[in-house]
CSV table of C-alpha atoms in Angstrom, one decimal:
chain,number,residue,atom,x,y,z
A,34,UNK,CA,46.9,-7.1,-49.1
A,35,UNK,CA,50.5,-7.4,-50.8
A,36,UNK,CA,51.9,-8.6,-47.2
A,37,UNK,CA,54.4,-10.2,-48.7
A,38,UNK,CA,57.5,-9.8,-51.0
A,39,UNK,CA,57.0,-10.3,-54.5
A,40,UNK,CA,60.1,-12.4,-54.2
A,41,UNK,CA,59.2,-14.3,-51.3
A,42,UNK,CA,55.5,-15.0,-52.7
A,43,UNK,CA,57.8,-16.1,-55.4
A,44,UNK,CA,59.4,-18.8,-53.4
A,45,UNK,CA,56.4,-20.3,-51.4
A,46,UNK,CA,54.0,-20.4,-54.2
A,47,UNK,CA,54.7,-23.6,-55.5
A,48,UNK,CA,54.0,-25.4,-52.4
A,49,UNK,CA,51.3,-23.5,-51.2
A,50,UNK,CA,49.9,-24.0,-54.4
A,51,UNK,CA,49.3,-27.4,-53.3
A,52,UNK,CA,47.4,-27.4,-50.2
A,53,UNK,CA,43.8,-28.0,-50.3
A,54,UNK,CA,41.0,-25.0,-49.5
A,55,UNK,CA,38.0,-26.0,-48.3
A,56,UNK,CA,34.8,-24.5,-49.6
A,57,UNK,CA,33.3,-22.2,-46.2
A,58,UNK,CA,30.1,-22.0,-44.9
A,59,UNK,CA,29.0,-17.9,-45.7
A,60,UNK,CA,25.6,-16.1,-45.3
A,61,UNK,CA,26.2,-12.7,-47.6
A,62,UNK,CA,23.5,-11.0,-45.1
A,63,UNK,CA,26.5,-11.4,-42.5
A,64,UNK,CA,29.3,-9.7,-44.3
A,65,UNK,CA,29.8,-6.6,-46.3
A,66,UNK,CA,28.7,-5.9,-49.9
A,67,UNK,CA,32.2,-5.4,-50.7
A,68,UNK,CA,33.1,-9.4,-50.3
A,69,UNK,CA,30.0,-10.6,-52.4
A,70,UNK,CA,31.6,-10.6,-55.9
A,71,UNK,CA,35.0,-12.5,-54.2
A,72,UNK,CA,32.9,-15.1,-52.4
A,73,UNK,CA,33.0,-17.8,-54.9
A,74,UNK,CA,34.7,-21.0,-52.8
A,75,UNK,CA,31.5,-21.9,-51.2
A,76,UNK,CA,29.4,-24.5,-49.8
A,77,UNK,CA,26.4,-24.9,-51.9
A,78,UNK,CA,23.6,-27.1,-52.5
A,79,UNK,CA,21.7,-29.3,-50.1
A,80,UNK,CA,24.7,-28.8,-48.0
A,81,UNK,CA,23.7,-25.3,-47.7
A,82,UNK,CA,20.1,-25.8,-47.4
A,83,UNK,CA,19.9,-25.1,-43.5
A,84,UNK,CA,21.9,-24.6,-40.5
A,85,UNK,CA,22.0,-28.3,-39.8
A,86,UNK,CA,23.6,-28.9,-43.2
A,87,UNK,CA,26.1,-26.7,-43.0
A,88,UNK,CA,27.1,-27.9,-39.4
A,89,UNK,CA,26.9,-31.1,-40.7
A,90,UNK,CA,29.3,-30.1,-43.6
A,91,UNK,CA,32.1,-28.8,-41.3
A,92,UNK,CA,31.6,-31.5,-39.3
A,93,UNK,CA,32.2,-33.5,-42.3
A,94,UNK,CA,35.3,-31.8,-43.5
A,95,UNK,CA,36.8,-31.7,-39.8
A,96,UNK,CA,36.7,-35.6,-39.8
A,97,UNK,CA,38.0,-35.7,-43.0
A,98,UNK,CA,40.9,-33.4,-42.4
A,99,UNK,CA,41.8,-35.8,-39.3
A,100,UNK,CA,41.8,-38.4,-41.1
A,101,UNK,CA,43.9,-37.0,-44.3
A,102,UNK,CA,46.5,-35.6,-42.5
A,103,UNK,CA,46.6,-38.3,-39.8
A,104,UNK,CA,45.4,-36.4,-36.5
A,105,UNK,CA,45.5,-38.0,-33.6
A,106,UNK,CA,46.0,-35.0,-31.0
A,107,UNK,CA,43.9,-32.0,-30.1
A,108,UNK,CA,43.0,-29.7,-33.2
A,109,UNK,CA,41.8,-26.1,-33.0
A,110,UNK,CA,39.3,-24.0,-35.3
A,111,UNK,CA,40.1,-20.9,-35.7
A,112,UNK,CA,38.1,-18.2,-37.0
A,113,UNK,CA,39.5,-15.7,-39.1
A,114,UNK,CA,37.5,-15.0,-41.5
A,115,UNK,CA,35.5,-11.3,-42.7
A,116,UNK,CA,33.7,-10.0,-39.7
A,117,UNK,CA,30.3,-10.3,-39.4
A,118,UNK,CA,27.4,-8.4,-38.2
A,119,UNK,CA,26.2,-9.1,-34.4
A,120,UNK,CA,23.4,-12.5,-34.6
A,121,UNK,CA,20.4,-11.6,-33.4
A,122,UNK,CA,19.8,-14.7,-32.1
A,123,UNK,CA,19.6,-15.4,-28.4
A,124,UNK,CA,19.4,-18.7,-27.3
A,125,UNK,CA,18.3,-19.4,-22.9
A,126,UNK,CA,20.6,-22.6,-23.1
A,127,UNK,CA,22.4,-24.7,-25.1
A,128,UNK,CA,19.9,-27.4,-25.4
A,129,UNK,CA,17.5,-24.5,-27.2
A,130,UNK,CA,20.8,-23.4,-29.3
A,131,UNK,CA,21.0,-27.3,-30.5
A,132,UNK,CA,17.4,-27.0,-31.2
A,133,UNK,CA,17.2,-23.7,-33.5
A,134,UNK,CA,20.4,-25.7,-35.2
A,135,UNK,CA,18.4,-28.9,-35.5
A,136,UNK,CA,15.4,-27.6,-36.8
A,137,UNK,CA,15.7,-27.7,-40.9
A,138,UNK,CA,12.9,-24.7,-41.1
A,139,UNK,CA,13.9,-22.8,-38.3
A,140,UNK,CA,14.6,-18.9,-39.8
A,141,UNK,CA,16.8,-17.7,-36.4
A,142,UNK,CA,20.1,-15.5,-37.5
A,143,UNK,CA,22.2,-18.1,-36.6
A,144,UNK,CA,26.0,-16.8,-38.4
A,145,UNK,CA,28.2,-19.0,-40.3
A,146,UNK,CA,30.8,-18.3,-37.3
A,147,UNK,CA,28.3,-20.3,-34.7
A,148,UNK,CA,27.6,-22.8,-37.2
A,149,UNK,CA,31.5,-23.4,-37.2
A,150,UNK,CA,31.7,-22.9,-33.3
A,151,UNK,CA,29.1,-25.6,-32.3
A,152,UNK,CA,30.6,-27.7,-35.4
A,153,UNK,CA,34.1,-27.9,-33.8
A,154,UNK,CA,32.6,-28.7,-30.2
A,155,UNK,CA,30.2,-31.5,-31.3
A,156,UNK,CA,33.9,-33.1,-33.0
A,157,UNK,CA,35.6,-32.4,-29.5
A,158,UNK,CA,37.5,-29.4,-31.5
A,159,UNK,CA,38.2,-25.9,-29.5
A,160,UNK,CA,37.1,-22.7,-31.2
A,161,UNK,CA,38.6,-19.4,-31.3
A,162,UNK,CA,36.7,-16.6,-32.7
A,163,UNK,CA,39.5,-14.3,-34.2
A,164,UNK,CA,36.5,-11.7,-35.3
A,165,UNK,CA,34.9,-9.2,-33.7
A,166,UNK,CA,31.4,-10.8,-33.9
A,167,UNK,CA,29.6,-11.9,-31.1
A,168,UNK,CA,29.2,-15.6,-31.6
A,169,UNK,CA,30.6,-17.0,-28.0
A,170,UNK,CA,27.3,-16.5,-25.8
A,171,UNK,CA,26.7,-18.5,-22.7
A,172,UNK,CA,24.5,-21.0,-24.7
A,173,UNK,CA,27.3,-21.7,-27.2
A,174,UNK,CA,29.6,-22.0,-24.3
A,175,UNK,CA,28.1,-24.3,-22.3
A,176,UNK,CA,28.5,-26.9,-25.9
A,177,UNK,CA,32.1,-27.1,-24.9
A,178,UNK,CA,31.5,-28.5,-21.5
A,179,UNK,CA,32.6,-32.0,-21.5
A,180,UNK,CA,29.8,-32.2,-19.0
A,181,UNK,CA,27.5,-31.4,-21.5
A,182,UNK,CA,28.6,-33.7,-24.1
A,183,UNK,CA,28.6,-36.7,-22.1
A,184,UNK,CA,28.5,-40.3,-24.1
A,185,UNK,CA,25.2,-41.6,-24.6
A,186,UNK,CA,23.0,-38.5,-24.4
A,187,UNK,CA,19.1,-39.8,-23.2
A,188,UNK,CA,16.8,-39.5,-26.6
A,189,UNK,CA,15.4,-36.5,-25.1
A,190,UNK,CA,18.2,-34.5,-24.9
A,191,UNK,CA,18.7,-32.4,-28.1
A,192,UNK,CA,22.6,-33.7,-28.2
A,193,UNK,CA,21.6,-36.9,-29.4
A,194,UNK,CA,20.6,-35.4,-32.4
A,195,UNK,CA,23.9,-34.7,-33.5
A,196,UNK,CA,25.4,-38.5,-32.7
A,197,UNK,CA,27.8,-39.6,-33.0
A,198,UNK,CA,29.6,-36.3,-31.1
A,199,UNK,CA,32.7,-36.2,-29.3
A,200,UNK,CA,32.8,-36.2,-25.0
A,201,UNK,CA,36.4,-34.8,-25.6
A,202,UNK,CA,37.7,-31.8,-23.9
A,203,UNK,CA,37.8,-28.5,-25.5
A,204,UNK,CA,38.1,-24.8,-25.4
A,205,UNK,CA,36.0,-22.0,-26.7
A,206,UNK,CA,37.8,-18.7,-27.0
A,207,UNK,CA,38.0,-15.2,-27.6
A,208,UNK,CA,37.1,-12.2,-28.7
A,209,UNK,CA,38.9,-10.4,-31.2
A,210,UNK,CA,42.9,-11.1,-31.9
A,211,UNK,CA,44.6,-8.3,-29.4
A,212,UNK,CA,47.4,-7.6,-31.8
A,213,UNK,CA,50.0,-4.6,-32.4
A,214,UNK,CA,49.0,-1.4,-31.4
A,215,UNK,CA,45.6,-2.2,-29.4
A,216,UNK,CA,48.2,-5.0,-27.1
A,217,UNK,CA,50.6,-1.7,-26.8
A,218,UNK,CA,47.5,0.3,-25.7
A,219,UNK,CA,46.7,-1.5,-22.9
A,220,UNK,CA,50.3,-1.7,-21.6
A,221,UNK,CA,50.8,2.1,-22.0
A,222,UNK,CA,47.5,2.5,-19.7
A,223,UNK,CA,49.0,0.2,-17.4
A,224,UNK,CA,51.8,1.9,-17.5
A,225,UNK,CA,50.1,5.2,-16.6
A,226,UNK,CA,48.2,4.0,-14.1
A,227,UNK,CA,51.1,2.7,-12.2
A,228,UNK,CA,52.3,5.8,-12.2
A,229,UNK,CA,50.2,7.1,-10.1
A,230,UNK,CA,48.5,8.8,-13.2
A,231,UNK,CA,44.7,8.5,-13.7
A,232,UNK,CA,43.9,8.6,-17.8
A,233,UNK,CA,40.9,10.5,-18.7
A,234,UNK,CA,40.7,10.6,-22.8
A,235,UNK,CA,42.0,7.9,-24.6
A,236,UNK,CA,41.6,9.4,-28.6
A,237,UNK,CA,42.5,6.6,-31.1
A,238,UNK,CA,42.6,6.9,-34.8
A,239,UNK,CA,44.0,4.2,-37.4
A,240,UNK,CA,43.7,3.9,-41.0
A,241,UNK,CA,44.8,0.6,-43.7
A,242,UNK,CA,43.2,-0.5,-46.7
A,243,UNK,CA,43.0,-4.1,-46.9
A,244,UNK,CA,40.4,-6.3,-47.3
A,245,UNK,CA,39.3,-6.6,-43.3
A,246,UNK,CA,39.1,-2.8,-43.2
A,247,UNK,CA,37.2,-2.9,-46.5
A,248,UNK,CA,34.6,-4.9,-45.1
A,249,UNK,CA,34.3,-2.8,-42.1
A,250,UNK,CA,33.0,0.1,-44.9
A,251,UNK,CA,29.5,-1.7,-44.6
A,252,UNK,CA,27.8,-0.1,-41.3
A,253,UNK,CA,26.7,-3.6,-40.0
A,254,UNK,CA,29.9,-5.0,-39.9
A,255,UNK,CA,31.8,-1.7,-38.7
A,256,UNK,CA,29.2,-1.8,-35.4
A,257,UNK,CA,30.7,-5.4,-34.5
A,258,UNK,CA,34.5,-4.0,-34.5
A,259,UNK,CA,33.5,-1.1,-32.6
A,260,UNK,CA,32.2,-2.9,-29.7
A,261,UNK,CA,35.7,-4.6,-29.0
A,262,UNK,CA,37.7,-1.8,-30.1
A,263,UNK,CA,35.9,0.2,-27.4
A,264,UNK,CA,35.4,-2.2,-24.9
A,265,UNK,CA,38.8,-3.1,-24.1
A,266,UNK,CA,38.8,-1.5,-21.0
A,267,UNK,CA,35.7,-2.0,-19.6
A,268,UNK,CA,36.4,-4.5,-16.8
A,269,UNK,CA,38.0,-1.5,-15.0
A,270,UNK,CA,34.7,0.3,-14.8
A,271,UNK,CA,35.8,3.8,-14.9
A,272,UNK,CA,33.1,6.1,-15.7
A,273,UNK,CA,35.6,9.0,-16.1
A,274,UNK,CA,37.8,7.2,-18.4
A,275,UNK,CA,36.8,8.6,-22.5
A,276,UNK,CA,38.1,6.3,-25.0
A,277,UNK,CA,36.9,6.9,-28.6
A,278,UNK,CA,38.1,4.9,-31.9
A,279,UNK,CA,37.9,6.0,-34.9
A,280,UNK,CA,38.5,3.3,-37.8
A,281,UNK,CA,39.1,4.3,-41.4
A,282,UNK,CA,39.7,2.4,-45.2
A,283,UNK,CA,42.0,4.2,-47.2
A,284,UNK,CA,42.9,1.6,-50.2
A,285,UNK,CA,46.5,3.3,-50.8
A,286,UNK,CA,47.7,2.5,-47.4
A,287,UNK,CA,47.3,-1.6,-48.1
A,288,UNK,CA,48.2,-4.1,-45.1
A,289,UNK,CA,50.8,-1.5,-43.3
A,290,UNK,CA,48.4,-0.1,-40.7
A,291,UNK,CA,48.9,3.5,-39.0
A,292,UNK,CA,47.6,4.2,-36.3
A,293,UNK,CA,47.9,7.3,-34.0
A,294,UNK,CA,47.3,7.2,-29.8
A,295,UNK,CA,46.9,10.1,-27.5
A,296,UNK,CA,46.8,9.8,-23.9
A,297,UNK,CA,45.0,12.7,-21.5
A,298,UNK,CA,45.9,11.8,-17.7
A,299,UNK,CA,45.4,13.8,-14.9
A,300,UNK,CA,48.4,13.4,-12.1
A,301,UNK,CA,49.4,15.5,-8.9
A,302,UNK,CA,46.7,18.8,-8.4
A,303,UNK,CA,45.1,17.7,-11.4
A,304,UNK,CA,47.0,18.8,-13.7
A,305,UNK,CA,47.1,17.3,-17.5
A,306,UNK,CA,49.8,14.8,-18.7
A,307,UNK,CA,49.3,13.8,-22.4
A,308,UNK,CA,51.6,11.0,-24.4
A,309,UNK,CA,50.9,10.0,-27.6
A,310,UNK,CA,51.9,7.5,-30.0
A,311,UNK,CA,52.5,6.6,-33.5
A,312,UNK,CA,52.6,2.8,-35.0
A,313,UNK,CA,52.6,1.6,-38.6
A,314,UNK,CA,52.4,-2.7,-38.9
A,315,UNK,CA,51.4,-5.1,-41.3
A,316,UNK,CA,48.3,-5.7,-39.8
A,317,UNK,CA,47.5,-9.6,-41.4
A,318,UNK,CA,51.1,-10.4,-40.2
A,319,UNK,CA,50.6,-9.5,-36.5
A,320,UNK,CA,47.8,-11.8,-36.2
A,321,UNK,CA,49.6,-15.0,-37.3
A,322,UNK,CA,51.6,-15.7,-33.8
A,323,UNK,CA,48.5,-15.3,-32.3
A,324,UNK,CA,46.8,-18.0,-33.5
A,325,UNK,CA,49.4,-20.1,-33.4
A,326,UNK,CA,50.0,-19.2,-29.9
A,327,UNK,CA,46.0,-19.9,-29.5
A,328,UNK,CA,46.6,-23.8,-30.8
A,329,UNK,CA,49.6,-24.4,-29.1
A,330,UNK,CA,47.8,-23.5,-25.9
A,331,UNK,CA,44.8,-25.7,-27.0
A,332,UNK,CA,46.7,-28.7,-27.3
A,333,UNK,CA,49.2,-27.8,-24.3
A,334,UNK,CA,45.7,-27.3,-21.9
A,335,UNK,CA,44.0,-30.2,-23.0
A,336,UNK,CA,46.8,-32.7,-22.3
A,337,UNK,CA,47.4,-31.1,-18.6
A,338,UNK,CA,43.6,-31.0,-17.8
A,339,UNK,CA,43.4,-27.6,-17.4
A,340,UNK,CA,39.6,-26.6,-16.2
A,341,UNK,CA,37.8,-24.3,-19.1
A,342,UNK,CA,38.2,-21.5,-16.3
A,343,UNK,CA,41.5,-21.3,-15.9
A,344,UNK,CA,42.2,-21.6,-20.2
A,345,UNK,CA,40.1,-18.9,-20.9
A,346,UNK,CA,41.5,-16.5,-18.3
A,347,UNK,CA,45.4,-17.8,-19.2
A,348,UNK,CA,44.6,-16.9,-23.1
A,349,UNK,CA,42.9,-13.6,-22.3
A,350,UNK,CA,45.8,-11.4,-23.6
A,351,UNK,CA,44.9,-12.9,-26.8
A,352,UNK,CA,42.0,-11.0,-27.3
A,353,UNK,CA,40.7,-7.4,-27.1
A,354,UNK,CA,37.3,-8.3,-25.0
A,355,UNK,CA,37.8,-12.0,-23.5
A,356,UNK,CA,35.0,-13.3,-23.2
A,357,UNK,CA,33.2,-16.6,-21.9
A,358,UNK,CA,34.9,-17.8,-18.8
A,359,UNK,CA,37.7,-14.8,-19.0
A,360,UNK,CA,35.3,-12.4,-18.8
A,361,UNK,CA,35.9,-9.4,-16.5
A,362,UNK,CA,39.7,-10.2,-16.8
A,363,UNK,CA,41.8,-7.4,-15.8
A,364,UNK,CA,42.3,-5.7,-19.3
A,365,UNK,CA,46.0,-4.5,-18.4
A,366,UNK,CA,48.5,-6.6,-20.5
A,367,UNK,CA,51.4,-7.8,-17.7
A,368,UNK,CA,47.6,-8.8,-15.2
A,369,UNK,CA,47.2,-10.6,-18.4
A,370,UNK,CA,50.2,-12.6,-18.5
A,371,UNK,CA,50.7,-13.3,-15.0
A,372,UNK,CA,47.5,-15.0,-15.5
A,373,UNK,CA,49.0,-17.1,-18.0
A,374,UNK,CA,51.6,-17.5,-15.7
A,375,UNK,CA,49.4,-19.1,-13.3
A,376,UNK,CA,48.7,-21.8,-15.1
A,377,UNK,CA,51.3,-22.5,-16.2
A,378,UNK,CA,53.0,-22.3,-12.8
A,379,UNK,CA,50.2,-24.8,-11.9
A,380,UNK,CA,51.0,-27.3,-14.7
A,381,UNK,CA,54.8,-27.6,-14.6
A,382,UNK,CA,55.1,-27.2,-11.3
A,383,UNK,CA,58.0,-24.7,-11.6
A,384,UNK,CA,57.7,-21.2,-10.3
A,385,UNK,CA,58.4,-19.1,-13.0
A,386,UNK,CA,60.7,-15.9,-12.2
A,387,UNK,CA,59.4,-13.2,-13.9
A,388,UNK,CA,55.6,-14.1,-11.8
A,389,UNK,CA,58.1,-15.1,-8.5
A,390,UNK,CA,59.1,-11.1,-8.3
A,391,UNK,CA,55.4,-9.7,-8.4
A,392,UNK,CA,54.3,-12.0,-6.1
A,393,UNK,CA,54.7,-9.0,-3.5
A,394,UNK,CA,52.3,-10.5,-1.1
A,395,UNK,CA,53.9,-13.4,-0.8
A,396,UNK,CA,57.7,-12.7,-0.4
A,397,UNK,CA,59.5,-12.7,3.0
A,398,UNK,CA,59.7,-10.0,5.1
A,399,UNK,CA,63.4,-8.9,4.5
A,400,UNK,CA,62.4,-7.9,0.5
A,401,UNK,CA,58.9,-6.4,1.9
A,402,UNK,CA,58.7,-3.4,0.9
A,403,UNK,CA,56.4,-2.2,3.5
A,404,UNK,CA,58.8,-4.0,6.2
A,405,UNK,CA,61.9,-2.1,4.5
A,406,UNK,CA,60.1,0.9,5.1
A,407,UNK,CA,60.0,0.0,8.8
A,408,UNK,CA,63.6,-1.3,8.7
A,409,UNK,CA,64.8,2.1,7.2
A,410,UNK,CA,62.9,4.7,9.8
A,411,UNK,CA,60.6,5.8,6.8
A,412,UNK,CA,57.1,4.6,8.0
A,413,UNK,CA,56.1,3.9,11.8
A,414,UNK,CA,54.5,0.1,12.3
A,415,UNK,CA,51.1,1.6,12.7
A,416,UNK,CA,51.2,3.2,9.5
A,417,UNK,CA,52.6,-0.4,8.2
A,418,UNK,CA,49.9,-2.2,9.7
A,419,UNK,CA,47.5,0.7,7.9
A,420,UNK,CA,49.3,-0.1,4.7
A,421,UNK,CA,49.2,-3.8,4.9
A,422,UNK,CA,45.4,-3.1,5.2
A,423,UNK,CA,44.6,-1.8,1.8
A,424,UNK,CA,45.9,-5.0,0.1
């Protein structure tokens, strides 16, 4: 991707040079044919003869990693590999998901990305799926409920398969890193909604050509980035609202992404307001301080308590289609953060300032606005009392 300088490549190489790459669990049917020839640091062998293997092998290198680098606190999986096509698997529960894993001749399309999801729950690990694929389903969610994972699972219970397993608390996260321009997206139609304005055609185009967009050349794999990168605004539910994506690999381009915006509202009488926008970024860069900001909150959540709920709805603005227990999330970026704020607010114990002054509903009545408009002649107190109605 040449996202670095030469001379800064230069400068790092000797020590990065020295850290250890573990061999990753792959399944070439899941990925484009343009990564086959580069996937050579692989699991193989019995560890790779079924799904339970190669659980069992991350499992393996999880505990290992603890133990080399001395880990006593919370630790955080992180997907970020190639995306894969959708699984076709479709599990009822999680008892059945444990199961089809279990079961040495089971044949289910069960991705390398759930092997590495139930993996990091059974070792009391959150997960965060970076990709586009659609490995967090309710089944795989409900692994990460410490309720679920109880010590001492009965014999019956598929979970004791799998001992010894960790009862520890932990996350499972995303979908989809909300990076650089599709984070600016959502503020802008926040933006224009607050104006009063009510968007109608939301035409997206961007173009790079490194490897993740290379991969996104095979059709399978393009149909798993399309869902999120259309999707990101459909907890609003507006039928009215057209946004199309188009995604494109031009090799010249390399890591700096371009991508062009253009916004079609309608406003007052109906009549047309278009903005548009223009953004280049190295796209592997962006996506960095988001997954470090996704194991700092790990940790930070998992030392205050903090319910699976609340987690998943404070990391939302992570992610282009939150999914799990953020689902249905307001997709608008600041509803995002105040979310965030929440928690937080509900952790420290301190009222943060910025989530203070949108608290409208809860301010006194000299900074009301509603009550100012009383104070200053502008509104009558029935039509306050109508106003205060609509909340």
């Amino acid at each position: 991707a040449m996202a670095l300088e030469p001379d800064l490549v230069r400068q790092v190489r000797e020590e990065m040079d020295k850290v250890e790459i573990m061999e990753g669990v792959w399944d070439p049917s899941f990925i484009g044919e343009s990564q086959h020839d580069t996937a050579t640091h692989v699991v193989s062998g019995e560890d790779n003869a079924s799904t339970r293997t190669r659980v069992e092998r991350i499992r393996s290198d999880i505990r290992k990693w603890r133990e080399k680098n001395n880990v006593n606190g919370h630790v955080t999986v992180i997907w970020s590999a190639s995306v894969e096509r959708p699984s076709e698997a479709d599990y009822a529960s999680t008892d059945d998901l444990l199961n089809a894993i279990y079961d040495d001749g089971n044949k289910d399309d069960i991705s390398p990305s759930m092997c590495y999801a139930a993996a990091a729950a059974l070792e009391g690990c959150s997960f965060v799926n970076g990709g586009s694929q659609n490995t967090l389903s309710s089944a795989m969610n409900g692994l990460f409920d410490e309720n679920y994972r109880k010590a001492d699972a009965p014999p019956a219970c598929p979970l004791s398969k799998f001992a010894p397993y960790s009862s520890d608390m932990a996350y499972c996260l995303g979908t989809d890193y909300k990076a650089g321009q599709t984070k600016f997206k959502t503020a802008a139609v926040e933006y224009l909604r607050a104006l009063g304005l009510a968007p109608r055609v939301i035409a997206s185009s961007n173009h790079l050509g490194n490897n993740d967009m290379l991969n996104l050349t095979t059709k399978k794999t393009l149909n798993a980035k399309m869902r999120v990168k259309s999707d990101i605004f459909g907890p609003w539910e507006e039928k009215d609202l057209d946004h199309k994506v188009c995604v494109m690999y031009t090799e010249f381009i390399g890591d700096e992404k371009r991508d062009f915006v253009e916004y079609t509202s309608l406003g007052f009488l109906g009549s047309p307001h278009t903005m548009v926008t223009y953004t280049r970024c190295m796209d592997s860069i962006l996506c960095v301080p988001l997954m470090v900001d996704a194991a700092i909150w790990c940790d930070y959540f998992v030392n205050h308590k903090v319910s699976k709920g609340d987690a998943a709805r404070a990391t939302a603005y992570l992610f282009k289609v939150p999914e799990g227990e953020a689902k249905g999330v307001d997709p608008g970026f600041f509803h995002q953060m105040s979310e965030l704020e929440k928690v937080l607010e509900k952790t420290s114990g301190i009222e943060l300032t910025v989530s203070k002054k949108r608290k409208i509903d809860e301010v006194d009545s000299e900074s009301d606005i509603i009550a100012m408009g009383v104070k200053k002649g502008i509104i009558s107190e029935d039509q306050a009392a109508a106003l205060r109605g609509l909340k």
